[in-house]
Tab-separated table of C-alpha atoms in Angstrom:
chain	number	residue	atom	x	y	z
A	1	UNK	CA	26.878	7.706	16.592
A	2	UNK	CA	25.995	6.518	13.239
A	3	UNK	CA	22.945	8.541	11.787
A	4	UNK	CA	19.605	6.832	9.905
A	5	UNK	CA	20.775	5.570	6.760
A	6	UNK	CA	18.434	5.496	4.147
A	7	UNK	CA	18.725	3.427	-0.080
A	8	UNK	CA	18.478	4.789	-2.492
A	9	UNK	CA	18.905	8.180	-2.527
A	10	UNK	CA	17.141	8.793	-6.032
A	11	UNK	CA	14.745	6.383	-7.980
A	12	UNK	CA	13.246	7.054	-11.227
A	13	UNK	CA	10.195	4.260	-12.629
A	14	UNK	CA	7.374	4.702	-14.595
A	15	UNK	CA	4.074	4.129	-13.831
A	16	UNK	CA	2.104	0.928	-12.637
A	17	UNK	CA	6.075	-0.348	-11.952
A	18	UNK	CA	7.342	-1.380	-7.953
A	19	UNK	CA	9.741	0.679	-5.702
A	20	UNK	CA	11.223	-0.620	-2.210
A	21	UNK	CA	12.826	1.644	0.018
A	22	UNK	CA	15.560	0.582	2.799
A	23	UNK	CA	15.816	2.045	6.052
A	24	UNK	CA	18.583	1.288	9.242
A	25	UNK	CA	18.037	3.331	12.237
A	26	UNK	CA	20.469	4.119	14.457
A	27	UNK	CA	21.037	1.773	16.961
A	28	UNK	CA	18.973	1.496	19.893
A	29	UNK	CA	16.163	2.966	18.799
A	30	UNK	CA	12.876	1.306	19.022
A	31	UNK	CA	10.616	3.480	16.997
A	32	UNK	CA	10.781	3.808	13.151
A	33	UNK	CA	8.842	6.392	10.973
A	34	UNK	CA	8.217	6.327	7.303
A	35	UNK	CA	7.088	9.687	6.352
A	36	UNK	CA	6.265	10.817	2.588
A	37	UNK	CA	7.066	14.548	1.923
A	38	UNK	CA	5.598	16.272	-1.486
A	39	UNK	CA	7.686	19.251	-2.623
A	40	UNK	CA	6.204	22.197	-0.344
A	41	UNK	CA	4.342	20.019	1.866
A	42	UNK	CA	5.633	19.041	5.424
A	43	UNK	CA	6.613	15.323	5.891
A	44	UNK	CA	3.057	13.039	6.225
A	45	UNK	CA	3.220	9.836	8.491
A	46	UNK	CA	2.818	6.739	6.375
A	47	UNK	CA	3.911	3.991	9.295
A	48	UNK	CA	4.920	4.291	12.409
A	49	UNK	CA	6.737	0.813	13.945
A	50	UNK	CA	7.399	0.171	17.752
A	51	UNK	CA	10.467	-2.513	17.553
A	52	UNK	CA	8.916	-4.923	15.047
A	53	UNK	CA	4.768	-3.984	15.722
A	54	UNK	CA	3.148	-1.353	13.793
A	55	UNK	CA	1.774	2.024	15.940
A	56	UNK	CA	0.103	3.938	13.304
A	57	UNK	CA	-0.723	3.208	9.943
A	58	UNK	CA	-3.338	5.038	9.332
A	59	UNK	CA	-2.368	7.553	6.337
A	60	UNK	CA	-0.482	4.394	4.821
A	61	UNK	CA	-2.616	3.542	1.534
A	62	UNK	CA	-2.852	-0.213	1.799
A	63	UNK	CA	-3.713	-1.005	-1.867
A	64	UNK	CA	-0.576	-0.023	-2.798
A	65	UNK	CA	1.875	0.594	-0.026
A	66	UNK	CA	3.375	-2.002	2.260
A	67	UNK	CA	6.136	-1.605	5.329
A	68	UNK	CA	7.724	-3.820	7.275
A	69	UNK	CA	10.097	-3.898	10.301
A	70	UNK	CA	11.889	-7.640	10.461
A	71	UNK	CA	13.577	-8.438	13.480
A	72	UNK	CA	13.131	-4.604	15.179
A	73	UNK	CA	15.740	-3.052	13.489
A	74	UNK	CA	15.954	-2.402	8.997
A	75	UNK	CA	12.954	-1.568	7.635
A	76	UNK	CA	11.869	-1.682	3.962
A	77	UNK	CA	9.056	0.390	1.980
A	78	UNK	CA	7.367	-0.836	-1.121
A	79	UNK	CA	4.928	0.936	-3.320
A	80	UNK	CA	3.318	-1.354	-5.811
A	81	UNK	CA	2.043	-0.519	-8.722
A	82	UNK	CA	3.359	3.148	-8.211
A	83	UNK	CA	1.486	6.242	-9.535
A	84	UNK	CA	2.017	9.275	-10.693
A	85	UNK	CA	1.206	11.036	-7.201
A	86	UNK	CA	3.528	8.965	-5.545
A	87	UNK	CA	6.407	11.153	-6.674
A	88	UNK	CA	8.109	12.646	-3.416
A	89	UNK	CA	10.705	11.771	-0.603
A	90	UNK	CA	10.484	9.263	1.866
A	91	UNK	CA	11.831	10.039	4.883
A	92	UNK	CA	12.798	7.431	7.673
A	93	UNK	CA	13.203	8.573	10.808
A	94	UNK	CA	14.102	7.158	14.081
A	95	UNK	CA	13.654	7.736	17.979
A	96	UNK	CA	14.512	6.565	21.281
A	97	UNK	CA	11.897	4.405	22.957
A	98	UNK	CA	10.129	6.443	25.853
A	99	UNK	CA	10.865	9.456	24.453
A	100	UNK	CA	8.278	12.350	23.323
A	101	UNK	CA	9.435	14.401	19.985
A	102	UNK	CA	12.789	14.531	19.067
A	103	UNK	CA	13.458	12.096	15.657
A	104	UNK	CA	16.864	11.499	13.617
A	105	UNK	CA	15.806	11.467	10.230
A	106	UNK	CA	17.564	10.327	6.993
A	107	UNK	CA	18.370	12.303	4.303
A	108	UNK	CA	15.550	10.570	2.517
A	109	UNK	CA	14.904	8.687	-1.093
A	110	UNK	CA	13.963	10.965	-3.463
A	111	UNK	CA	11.049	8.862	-6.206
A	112	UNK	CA	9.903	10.237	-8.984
A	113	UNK	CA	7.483	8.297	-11.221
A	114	UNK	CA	6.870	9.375	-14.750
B	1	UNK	CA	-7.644	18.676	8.262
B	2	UNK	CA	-4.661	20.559	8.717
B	3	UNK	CA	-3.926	20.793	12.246
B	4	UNK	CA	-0.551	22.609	12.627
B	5	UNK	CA	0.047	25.604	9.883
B	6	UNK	CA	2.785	27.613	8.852
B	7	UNK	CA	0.857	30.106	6.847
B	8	UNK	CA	4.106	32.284	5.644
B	9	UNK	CA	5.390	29.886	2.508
B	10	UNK	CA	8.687	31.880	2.694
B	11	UNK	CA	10.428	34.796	5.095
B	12	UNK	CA	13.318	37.467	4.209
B	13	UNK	CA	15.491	38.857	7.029
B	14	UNK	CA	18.799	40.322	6.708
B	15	UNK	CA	21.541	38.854	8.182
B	16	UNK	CA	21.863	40.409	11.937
B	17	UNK	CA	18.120	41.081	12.370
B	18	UNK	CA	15.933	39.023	14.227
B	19	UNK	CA	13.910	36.182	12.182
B	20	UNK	CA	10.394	35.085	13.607
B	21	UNK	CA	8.918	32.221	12.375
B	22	UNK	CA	5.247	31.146	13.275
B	23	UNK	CA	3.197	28.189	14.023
B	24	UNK	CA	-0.736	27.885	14.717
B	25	UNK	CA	-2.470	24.971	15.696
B	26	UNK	CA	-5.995	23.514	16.364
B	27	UNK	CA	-5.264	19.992	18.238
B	28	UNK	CA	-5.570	21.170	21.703
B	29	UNK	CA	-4.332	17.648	22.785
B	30	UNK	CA	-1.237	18.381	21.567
B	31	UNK	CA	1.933	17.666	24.345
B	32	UNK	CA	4.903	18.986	23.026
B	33	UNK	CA	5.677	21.131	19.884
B	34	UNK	CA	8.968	21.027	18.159
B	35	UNK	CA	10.973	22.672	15.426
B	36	UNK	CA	13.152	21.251	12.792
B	37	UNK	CA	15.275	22.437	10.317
B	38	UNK	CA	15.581	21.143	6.778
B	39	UNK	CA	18.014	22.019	4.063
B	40	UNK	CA	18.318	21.299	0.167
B	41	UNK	CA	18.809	17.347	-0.422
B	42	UNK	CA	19.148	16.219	3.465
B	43	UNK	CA	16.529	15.288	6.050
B	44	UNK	CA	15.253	17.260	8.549
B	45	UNK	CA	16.704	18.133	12.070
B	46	UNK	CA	15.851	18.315	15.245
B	47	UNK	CA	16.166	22.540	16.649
B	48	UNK	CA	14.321	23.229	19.732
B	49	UNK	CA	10.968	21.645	21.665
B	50	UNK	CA	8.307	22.853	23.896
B	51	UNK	CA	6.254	21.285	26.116
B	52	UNK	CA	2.659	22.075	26.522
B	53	UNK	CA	2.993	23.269	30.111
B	54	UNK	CA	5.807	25.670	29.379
B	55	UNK	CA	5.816	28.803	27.509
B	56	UNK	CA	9.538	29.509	26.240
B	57	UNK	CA	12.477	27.666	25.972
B	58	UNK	CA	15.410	29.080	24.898
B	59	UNK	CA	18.528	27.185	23.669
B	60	UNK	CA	21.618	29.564	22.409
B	61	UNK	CA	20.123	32.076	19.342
B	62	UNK	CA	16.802	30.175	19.124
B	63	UNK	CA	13.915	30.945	21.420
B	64	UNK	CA	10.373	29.412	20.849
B	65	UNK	CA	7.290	30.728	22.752
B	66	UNK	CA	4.292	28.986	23.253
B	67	UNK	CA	0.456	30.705	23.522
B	68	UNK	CA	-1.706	28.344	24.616
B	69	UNK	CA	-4.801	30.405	24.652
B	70	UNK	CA	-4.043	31.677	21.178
B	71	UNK	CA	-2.775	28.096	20.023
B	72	UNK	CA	0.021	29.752	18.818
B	73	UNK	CA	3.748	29.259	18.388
B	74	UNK	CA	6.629	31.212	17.515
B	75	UNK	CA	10.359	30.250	16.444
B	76	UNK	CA	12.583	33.751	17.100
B	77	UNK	CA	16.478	33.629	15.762
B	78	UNK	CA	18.541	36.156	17.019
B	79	UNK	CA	20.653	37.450	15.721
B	80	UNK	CA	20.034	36.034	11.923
B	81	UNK	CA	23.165	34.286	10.197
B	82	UNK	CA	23.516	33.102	6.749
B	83	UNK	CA	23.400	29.484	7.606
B	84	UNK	CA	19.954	29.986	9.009
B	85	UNK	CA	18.896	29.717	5.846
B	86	UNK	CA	16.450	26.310	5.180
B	87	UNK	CA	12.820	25.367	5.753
B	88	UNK	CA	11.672	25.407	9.186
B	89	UNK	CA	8.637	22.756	9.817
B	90	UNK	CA	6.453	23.010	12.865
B	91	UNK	CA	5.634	19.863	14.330
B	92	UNK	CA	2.897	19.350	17.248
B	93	UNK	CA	3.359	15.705	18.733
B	94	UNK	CA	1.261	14.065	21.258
B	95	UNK	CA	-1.313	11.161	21.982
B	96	UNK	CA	-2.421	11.214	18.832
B	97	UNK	CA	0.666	10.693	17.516
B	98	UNK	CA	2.407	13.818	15.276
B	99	UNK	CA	2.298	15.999	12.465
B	100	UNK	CA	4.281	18.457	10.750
B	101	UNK	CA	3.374	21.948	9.634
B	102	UNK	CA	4.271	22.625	5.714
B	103	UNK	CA	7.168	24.494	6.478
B	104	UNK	CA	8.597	28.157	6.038
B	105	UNK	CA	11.559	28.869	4.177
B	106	UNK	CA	14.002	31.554	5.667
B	107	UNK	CA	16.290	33.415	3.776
B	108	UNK	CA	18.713	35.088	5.292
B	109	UNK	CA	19.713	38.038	3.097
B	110	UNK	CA	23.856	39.530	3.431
């Protein structure tokens, strides 16, 4: 099966500019994580979607972040106005509904903002 | 508050040799621990899981043990090859949703 595909794999912006991030799970699966990892940090949970409803959103910093899940299925990322600190991957990640633990991760989109 | 830790940034083994990777935790509500593998440019995988009433599981060279009194877990690899080397994150996952450790990195030395 097709694994969690994930656009763009790099992004470079400046400061106080906008970034969206794409996400397509693999099929089927009705849980969607947006995780942002900081080089030599472990991934942090931004969002967490159940089919098109958010689960958890608490570590998602509203000001400037926003997620959404159309439909169930893609799901995009923004950060606006980006900062400095915001430089890391974003991982998407993916799991079967029911299921405890195991997620399918992309290969992530790599920001950095200068 | 960091509630699972890796506290070894980085780990040598020689190739052969047994690697041991560890995990402590505080959330005692955690359900099921799990380890994933991560290397250079790609996202992490899925290696082996535990559940909280179990502890070991063993799945070909990888073996994870579980202390529950200690709040402890442990990743071995036996024996050591040179594709073992990546990060290794330690994630505990339950009702209150999960979270990953910061991750070792393993180097498996020729």
């Amino acid at each position: 099966e097709a694994g969690v595909a994930q656009s763009p794999r790099y992004k470079i912006i400046e400061k106080r500019q906008s970034v969206a991030f794409w996400c397509n799970p693999i099929s089927g699966h009705a849980t969607l994580y947006w995780y942002q990892q900081i080089l030599g940090q472990g991934p942090k949970l931004l969002i967490q979607f159940q089919n098109n409803g958010v689960v958890d959103d608490s570590q998602l910093p509203k000001d400037r972040f926003s997620a959404e899940r159309l439909k169930g299925v893609d799901s995009t990322l923004k950060i606006q106005p980006a900062k400095l600190e915001d430089s890391a991957v974003y991982l998407c990640a993916s799991s079967r509904e029911g299921e405890t633990g195991e997620l399918f991760f992309g290969e992530g989109s790599r920001l950095t903002v200068l | 508050d960091q509630q699972v830790k890796q506290n070894s940034p980085s780990l040598s083994v020689q190739e052969g040799r047994i690697s041991i990777l560890n995990c402590d935790y505080t959330n005692s509500m955690f359900d099921y621990f799990l380890w994933y593998k991560k290397y250079p440019a790609e996202g992490p995988t899925f290696l082996i899981s535990i559940s909280s009433i179990k502890d070991k599981n063993e799945d070909g060279r990888f073996t994870v043990f579980l202390n529950k009194s200690a709040k402890h877990l442990s990743l071995h690899i036996v024996p050591s090859q040179p594709g073992d080397s990546a990060v290794y994150f330690c994630e505990g996952g339950g009702a209150d949703g999960l979270t990953f450790g910061k991750g070792t990195h393993l180097i498996i030395q020729p």
